[in-house]
Short mmCIF file of C-alpha atoms and ligand atoms in Angstrom, two decimals:
data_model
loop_
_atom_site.label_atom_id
_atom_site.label_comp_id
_atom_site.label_asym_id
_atom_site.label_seq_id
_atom_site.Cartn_x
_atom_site.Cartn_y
_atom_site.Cartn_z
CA UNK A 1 97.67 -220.72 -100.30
CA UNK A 2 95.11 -222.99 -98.32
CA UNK A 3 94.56 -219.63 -95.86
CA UNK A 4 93.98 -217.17 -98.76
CA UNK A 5 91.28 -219.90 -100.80
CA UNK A 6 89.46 -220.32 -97.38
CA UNK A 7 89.61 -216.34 -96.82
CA UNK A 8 88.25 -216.03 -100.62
CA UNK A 9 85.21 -218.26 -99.78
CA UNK A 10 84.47 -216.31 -97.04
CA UNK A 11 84.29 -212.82 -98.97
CA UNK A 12 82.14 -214.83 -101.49
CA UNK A 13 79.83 -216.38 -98.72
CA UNK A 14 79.77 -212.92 -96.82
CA UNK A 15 79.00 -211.03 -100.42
CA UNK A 16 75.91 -213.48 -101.57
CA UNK A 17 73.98 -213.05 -97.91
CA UNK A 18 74.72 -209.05 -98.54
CA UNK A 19 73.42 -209.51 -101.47
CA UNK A 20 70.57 -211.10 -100.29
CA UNK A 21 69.34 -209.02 -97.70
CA UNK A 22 69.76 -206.40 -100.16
CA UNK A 23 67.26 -207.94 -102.60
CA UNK A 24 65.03 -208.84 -99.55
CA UNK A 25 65.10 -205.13 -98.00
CA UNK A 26 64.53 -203.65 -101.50
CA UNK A 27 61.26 -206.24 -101.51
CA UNK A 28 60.33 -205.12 -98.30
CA UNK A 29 60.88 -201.19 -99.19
CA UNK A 30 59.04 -202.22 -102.67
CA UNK A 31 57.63 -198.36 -103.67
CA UNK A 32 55.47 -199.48 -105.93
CA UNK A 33 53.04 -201.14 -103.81
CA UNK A 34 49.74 -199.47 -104.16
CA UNK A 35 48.75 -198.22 -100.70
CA UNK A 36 44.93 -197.50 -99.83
CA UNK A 37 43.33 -195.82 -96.77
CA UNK A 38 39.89 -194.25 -96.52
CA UNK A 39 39.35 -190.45 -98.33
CA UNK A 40 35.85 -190.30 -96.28
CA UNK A 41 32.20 -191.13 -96.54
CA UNK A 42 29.78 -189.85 -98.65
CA UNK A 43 26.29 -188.40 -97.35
CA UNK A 44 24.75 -191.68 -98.12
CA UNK A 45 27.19 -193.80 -95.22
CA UNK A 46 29.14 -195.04 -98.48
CA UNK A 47 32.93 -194.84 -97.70
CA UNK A 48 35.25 -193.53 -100.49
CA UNK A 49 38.90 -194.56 -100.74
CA UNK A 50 42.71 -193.16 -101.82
CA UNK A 51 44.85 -195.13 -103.78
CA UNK A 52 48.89 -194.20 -103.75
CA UNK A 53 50.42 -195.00 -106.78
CA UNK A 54 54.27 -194.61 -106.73
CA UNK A 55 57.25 -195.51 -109.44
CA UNK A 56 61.00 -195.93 -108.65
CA UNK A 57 62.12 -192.19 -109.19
CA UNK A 58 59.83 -191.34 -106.74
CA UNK A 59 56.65 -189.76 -108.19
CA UNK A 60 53.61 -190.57 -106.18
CA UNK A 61 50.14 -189.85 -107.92
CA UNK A 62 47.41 -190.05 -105.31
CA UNK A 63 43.65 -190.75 -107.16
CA UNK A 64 40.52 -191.34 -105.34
CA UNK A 65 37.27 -193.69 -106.28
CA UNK A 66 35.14 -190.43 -106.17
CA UNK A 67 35.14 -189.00 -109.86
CA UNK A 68 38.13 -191.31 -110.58
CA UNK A 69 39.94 -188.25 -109.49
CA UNK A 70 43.23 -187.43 -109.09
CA UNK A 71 43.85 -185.85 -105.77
CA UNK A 72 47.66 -184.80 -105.74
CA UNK A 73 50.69 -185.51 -107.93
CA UNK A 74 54.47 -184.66 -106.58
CA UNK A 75 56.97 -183.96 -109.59
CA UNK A 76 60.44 -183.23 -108.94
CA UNK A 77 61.88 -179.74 -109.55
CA UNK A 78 65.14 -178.97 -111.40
CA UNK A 79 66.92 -179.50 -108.00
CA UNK A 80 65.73 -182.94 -107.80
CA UNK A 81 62.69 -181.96 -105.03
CA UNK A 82 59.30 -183.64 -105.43
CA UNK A 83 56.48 -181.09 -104.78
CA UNK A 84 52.86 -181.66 -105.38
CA UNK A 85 51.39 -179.70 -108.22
CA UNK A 86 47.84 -180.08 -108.69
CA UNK A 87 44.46 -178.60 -106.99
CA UNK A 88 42.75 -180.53 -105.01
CA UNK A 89 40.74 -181.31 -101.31
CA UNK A 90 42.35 -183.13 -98.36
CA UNK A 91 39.26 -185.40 -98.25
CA UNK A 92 35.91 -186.38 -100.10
CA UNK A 93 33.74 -183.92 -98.22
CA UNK A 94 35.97 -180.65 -99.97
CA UNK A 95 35.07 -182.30 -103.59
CA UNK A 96 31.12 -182.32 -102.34
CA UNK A 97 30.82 -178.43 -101.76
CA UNK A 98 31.22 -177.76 -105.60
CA UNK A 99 34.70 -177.49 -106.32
CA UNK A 100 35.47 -176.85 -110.25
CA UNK A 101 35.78 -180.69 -111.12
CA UNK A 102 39.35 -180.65 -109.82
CA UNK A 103 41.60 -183.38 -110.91
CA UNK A 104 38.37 -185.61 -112.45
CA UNK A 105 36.96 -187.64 -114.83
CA UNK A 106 35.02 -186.21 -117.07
CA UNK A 107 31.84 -187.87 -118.82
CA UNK A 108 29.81 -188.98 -119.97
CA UNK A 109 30.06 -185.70 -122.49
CA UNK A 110 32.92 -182.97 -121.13
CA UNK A 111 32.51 -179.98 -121.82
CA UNK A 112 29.71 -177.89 -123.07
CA UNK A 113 26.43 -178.59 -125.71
CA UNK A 114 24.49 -175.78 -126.23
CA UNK A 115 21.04 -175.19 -124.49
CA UNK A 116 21.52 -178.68 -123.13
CA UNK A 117 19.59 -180.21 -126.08
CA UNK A 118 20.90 -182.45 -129.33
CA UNK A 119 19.32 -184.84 -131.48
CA UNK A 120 20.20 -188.06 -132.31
CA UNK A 121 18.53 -190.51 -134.84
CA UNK A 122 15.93 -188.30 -134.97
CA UNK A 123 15.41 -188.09 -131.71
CA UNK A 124 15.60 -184.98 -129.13
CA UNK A 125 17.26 -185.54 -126.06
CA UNK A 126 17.35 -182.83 -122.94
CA UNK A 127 20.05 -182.47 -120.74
CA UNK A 128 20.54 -180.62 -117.51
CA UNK A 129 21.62 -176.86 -117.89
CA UNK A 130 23.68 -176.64 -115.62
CA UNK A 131 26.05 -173.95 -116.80
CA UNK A 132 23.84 -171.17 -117.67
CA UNK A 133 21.99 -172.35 -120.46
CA UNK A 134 24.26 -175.01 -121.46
CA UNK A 135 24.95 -178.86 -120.62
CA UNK A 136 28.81 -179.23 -119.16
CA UNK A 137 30.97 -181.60 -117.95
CA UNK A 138 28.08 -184.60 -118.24
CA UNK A 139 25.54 -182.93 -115.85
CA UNK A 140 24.25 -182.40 -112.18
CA UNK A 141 26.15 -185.46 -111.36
CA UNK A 142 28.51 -186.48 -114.17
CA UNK A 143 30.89 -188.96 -113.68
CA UNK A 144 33.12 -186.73 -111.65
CA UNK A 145 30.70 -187.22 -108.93
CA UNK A 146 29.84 -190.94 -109.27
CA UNK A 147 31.64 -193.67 -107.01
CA UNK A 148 33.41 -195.77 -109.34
CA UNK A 149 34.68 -199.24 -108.92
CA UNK A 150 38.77 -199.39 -108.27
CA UNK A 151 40.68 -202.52 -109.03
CA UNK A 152 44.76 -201.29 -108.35
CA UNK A 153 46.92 -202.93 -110.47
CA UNK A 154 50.95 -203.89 -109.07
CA UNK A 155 53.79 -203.86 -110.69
CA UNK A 156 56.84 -201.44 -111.51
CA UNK A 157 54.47 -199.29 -113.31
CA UNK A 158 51.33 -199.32 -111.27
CA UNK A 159 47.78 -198.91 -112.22
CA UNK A 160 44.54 -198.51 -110.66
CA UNK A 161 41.77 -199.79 -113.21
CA UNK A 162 38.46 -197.80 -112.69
CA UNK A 163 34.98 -199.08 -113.98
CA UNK A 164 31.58 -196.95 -113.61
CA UNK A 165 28.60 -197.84 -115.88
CA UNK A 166 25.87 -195.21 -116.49
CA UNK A 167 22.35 -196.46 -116.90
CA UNK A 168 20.17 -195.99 -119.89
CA UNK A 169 18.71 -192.04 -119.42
CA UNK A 170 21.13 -191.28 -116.80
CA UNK A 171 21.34 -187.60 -116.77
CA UNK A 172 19.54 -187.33 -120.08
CA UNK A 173 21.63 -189.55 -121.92
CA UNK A 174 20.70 -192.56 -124.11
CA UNK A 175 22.31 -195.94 -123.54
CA UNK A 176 23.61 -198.00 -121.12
CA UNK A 177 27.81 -196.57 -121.25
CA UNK A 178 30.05 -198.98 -119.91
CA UNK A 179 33.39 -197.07 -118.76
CA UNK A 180 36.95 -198.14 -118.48
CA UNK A 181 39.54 -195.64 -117.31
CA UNK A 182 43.23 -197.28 -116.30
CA UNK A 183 45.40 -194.72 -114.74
CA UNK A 184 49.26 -196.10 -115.53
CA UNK A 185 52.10 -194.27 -113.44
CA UNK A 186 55.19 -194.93 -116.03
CA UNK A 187 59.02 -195.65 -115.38
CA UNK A 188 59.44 -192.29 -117.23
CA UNK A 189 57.64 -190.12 -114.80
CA UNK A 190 54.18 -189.86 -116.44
CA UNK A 191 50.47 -191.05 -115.74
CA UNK A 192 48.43 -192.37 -118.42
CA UNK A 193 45.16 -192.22 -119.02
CA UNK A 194 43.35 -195.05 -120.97
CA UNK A 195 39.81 -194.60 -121.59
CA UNK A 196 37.18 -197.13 -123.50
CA UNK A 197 33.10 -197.15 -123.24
CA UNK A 198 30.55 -199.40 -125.07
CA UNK A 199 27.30 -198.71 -125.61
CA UNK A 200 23.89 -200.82 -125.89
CA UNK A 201 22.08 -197.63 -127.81
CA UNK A 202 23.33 -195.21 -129.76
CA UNK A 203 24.96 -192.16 -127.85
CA UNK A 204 27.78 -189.60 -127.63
CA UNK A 205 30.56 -189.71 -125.96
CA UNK A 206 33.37 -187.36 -124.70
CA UNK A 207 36.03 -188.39 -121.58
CA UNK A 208 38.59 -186.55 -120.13
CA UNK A 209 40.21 -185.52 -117.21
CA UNK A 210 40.56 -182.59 -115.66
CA UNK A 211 42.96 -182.13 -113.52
CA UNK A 212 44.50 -178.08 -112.64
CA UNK A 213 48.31 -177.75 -112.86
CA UNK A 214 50.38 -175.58 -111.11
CA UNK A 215 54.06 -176.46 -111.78
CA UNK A 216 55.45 -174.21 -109.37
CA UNK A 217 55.02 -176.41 -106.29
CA UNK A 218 53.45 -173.95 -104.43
CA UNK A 219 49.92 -173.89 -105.11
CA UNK A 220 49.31 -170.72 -103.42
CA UNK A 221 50.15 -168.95 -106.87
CA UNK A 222 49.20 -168.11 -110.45
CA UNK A 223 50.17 -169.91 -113.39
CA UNK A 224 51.15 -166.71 -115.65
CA UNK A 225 54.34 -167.19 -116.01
CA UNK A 226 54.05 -170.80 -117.33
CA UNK A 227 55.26 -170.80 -121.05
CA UNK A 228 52.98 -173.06 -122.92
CA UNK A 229 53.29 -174.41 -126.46
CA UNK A 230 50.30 -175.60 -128.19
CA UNK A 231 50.75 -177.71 -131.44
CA UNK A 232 47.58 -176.54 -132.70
CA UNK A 233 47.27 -174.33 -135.94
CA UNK A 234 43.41 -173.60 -135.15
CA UNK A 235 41.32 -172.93 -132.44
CA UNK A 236 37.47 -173.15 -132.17
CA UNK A 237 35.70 -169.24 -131.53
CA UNK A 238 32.91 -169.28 -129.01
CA UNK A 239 30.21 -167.24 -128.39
CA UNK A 240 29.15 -165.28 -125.22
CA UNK A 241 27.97 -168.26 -123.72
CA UNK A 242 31.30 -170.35 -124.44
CA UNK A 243 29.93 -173.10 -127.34
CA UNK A 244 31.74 -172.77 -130.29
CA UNK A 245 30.87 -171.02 -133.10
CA UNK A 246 31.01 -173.60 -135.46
CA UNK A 247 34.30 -171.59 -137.20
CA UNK A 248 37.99 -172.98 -136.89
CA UNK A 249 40.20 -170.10 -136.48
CA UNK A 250 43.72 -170.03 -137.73
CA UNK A 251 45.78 -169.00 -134.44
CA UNK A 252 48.34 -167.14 -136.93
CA UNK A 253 48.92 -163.75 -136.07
CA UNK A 254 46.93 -163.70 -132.91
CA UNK A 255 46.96 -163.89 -129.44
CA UNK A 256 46.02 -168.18 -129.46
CA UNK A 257 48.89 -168.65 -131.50
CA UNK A 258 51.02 -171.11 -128.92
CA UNK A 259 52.75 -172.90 -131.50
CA UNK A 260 56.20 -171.63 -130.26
CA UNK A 261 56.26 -171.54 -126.82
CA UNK A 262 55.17 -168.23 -124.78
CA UNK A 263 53.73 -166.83 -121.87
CA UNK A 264 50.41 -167.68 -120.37
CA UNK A 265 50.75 -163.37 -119.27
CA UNK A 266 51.36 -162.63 -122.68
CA UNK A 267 48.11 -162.65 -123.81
CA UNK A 268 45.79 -163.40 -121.30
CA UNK A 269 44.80 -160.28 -120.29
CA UNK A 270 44.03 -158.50 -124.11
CA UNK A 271 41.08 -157.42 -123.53
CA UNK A 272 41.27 -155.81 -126.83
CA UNK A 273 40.85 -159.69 -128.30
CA UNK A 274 36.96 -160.55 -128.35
CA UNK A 275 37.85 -163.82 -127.88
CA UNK A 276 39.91 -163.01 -124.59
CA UNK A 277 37.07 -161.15 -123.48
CA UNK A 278 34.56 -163.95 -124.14
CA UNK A 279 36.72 -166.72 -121.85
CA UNK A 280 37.85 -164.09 -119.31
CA UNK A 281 41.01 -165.49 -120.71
CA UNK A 282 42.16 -168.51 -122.53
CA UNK A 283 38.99 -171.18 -122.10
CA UNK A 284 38.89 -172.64 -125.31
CA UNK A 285 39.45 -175.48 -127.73
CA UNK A 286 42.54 -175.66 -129.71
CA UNK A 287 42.10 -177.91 -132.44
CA UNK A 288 45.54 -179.93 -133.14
CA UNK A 289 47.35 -179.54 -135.91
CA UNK A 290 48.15 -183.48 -136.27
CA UNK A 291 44.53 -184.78 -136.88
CA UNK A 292 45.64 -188.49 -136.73
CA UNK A 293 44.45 -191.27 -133.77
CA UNK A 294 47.37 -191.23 -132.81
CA UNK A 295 49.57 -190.56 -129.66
CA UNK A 296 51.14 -187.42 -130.38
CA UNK A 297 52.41 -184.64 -128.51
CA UNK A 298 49.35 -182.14 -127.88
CA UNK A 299 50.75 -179.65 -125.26
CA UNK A 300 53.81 -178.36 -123.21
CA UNK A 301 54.01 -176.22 -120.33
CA UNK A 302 57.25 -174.97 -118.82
CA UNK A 303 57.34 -173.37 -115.34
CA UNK A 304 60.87 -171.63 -115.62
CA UNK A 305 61.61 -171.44 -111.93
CA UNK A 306 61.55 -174.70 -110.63
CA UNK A 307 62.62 -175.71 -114.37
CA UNK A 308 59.26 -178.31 -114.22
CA UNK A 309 58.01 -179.67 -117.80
CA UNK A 310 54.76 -181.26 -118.75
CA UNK A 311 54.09 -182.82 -121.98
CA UNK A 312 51.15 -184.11 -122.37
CA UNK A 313 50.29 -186.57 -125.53
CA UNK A 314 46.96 -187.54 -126.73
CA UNK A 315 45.31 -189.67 -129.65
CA UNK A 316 42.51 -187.12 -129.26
CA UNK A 317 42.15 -184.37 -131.82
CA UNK A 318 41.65 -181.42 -129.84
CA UNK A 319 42.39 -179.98 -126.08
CA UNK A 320 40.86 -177.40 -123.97
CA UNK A 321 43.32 -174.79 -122.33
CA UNK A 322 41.57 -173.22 -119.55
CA UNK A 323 43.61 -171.08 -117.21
CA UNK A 324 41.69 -171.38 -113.92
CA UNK A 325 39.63 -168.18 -115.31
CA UNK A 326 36.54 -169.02 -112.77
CA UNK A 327 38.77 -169.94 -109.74
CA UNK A 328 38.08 -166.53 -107.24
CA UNK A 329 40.07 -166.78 -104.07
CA UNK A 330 36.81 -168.46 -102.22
CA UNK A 331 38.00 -172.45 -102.00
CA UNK A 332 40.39 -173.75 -99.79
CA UNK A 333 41.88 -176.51 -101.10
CA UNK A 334 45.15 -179.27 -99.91
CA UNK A 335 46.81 -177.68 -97.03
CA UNK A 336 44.58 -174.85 -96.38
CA UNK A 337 45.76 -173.38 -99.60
CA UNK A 338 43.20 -170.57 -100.88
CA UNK A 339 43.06 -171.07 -104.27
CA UNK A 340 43.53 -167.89 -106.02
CA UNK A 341 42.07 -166.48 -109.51
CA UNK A 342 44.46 -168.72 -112.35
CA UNK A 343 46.40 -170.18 -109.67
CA UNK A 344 45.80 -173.73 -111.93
CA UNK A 345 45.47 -174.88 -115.48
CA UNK A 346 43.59 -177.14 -117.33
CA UNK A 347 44.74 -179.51 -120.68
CA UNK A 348 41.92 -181.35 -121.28
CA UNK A 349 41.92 -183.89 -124.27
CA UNK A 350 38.59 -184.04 -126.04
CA UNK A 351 36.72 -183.85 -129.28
CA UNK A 352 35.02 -180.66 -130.11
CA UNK A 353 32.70 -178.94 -127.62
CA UNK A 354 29.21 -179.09 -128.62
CA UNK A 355 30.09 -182.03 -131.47
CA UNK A 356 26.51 -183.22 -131.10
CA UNK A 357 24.78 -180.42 -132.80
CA UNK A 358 27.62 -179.32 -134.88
CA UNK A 359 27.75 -181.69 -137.85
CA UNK A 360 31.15 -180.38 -139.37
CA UNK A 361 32.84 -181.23 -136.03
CA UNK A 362 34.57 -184.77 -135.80
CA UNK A 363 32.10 -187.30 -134.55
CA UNK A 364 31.24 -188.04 -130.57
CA UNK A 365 29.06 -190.77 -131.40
CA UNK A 366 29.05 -193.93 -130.09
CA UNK A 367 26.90 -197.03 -131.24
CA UNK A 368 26.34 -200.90 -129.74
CA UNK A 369 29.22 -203.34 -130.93
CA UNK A 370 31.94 -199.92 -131.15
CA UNK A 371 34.37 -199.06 -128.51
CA UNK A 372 35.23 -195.95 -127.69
CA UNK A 373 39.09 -195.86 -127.15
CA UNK A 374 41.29 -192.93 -126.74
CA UNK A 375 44.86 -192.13 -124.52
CA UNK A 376 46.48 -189.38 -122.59
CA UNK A 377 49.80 -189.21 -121.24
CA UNK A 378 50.61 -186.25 -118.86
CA UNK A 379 54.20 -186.44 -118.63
CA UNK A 380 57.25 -184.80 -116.06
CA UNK A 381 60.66 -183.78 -116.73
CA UNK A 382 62.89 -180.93 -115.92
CA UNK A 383 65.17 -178.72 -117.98
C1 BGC B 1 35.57 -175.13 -118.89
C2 BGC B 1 35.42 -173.87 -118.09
C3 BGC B 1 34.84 -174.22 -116.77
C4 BGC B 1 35.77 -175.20 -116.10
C5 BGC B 1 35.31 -175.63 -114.75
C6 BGC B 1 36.46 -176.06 -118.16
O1 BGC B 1 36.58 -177.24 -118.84
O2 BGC B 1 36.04 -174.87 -120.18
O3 BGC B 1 34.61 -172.93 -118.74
O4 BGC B 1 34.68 -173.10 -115.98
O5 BGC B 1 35.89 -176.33 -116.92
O6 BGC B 1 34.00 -175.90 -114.73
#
């Protein structure tokens, strides 16, 4: 009896320092500590940096102080491998020969305002035309291209908090615009985005990231076989120079109607649609069907091979699909990888293009003592 007690207190002794060292090694193997190493210098001497952001299952979003942007993003596939599948550069100096924005923030106004002019309490304001005769993206050097201040944030959903403030007339723009952007990688697999700005003059306003998906895990390939849904009854018309036309479209009974889920190949390549024609494929604004602030599903995109899903949620009322339309076969991106014509896609969350001279559009502006607050959540699963 006395034999099997001590032999009992043993087990228990011997169980609590296993279970100790467990706790200790899981400490010491903690994934969700944010790692940092340098991503290169910029021409000016100033070093740029990498942040690693990782959650339990495994995900690791990589995001860079250069444009806030994120840099690559593994996802597992329905066999339980994590792949990376976004476009990006191995190192700051691919971002500075003029890539397409990959991965970044967008600001201070994404995408495009027509002949780079709009007026605001009666005043005009000019703004870089740097995409033909339009304003896009927020200029020469929009925020994409700004060094922005990183603060990570630890925990078992890790953060890194990102701060940038543009100055009064910075590239064209009126008022000092204080911006926030927290990137959160969740338990549940996804990243999200919080943005918020203040202003100390009256201005406009439009963040949001934009970051080219690929979900088959090989980047050297197109994204036409993706099946997309898009909970969005209209979309906005553009002209020839892509600003919108000032019409929403129903997408019933036409080649923009995602609302059930379909193929990207489906449609893209009707020439016979003037709309097609005008985007070289889908490069538009879909305008949601749920008009409400609040965080509701927006977008999915199903890569049937690998069995990859992306949701991605949004208190914004509208998102821009573009399907890598521009992208020729002439950058080399991660890896060496050539990045082909549509071999990524965009879901950027906005307002309207061109809101600033288009009165009928929701509003982009932003005055002293308001905040500008909106959220994104791009999120992974498999099916
Ligand atoms: C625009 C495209 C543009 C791309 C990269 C997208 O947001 O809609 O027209 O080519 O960004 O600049």
């Amino acid at each position: 009896m006395k034999k099997q007690v001590k032999t009992a207190a043993v087990l228990f002794l011997l169980a609590c320092v296993s279970m100790t060292s467990c706790n200790t090694s899981k400490k010491e193997n903690n994934n969700n500590m944010i790692e940092k190493v340098s991503f290169g210098k910029l021409p000016d001497g100033q070093e740029t940096e990498l942040y690693t952001l990782k959650n339990a299952s495994g995900m690791e979003v990589k995001i860079s102080n250069f444009g806030g942007t994120v840099v690559s993003w593994t996802a597992p596939n329905n066999k339980g491998v994590y792949e990376d599948v976004i476009l990006g550069c191995d190192s700051v100096s691919g971002y500075l020969k003029g890539v397409p924005y990959f991965g970044a923030l967008i600001g201070r106004y994404g995408n495009r305002i027509a002949n780079g002019k709009f007026t605001l309490e009666g005043k005009e304001y000019s703004l870089a035309q740097n995409n033909g005769v339009n304003a896009l993206h927020g200029g020469l050097k929009g925020f994409d291209k700004v060094l922005w201040t990183a603060t990570p944030i630890e925990g078992e959903e890790p953060g890194l908090k990102l701060t940038y403030t543009a100055k009064d007339g910075e590239e064209g723009y009126p008022g000092n615009l204080s911006v926030e952007v927290v990137y959160t990688l969740q338990k549940d697999n996804s990243l999200k985005i919080d943005y918020k700005a203040t202003t100390d003059k009256t201005t406009v306003v439009n963040l949001t990231n934009h970051t080219y998906f690929n979900l088959n895990g090989n980047l050297d390939s197109d994204i036409l076989e993706h099946e997309v849904t898009l909970n969005a009854d209209k979309f906005l018309p553009v002209d020839k120079t892509l600003i919108p036309t000032g019409e929403l479209k129903p997408v019933a009974g036409n080649v923009f109607d995602f609302l059930k889920s379909k193929k990207i190949s489906a449609g893209i390549n009707d020439t016979t649609d003037t709309q097609i024609k005008a985007g070289g494929g889908y490069d538009h604004c879909w305008v949601l069907t749920d008009s409400t602030k609040t965080l509701k599903s927006a977008a999915t995109v199903y890569e049937p091979k690998s069995g990859r899903v992306l949701e991605v949620l949004t208190t914004e009322p509208a998102i821009q699909f573009y399907t890598g339309n521009f992208l020729d076969g002439t950058i080399k991106g991660k890896n060496g990888i050539i990045y082909k014509h549509r071999s990524g896609l965009c879901l950027e969350t906005q307002h309207y293009p061109d809101s600033p001279n288009q009165s009928a559009f929701p509003s982009t502006v932003l005055k002293p003592n308001e905040t500008y607050q909106t959220t994104t959540v791009y999120k992974f699963s498999v099916k």
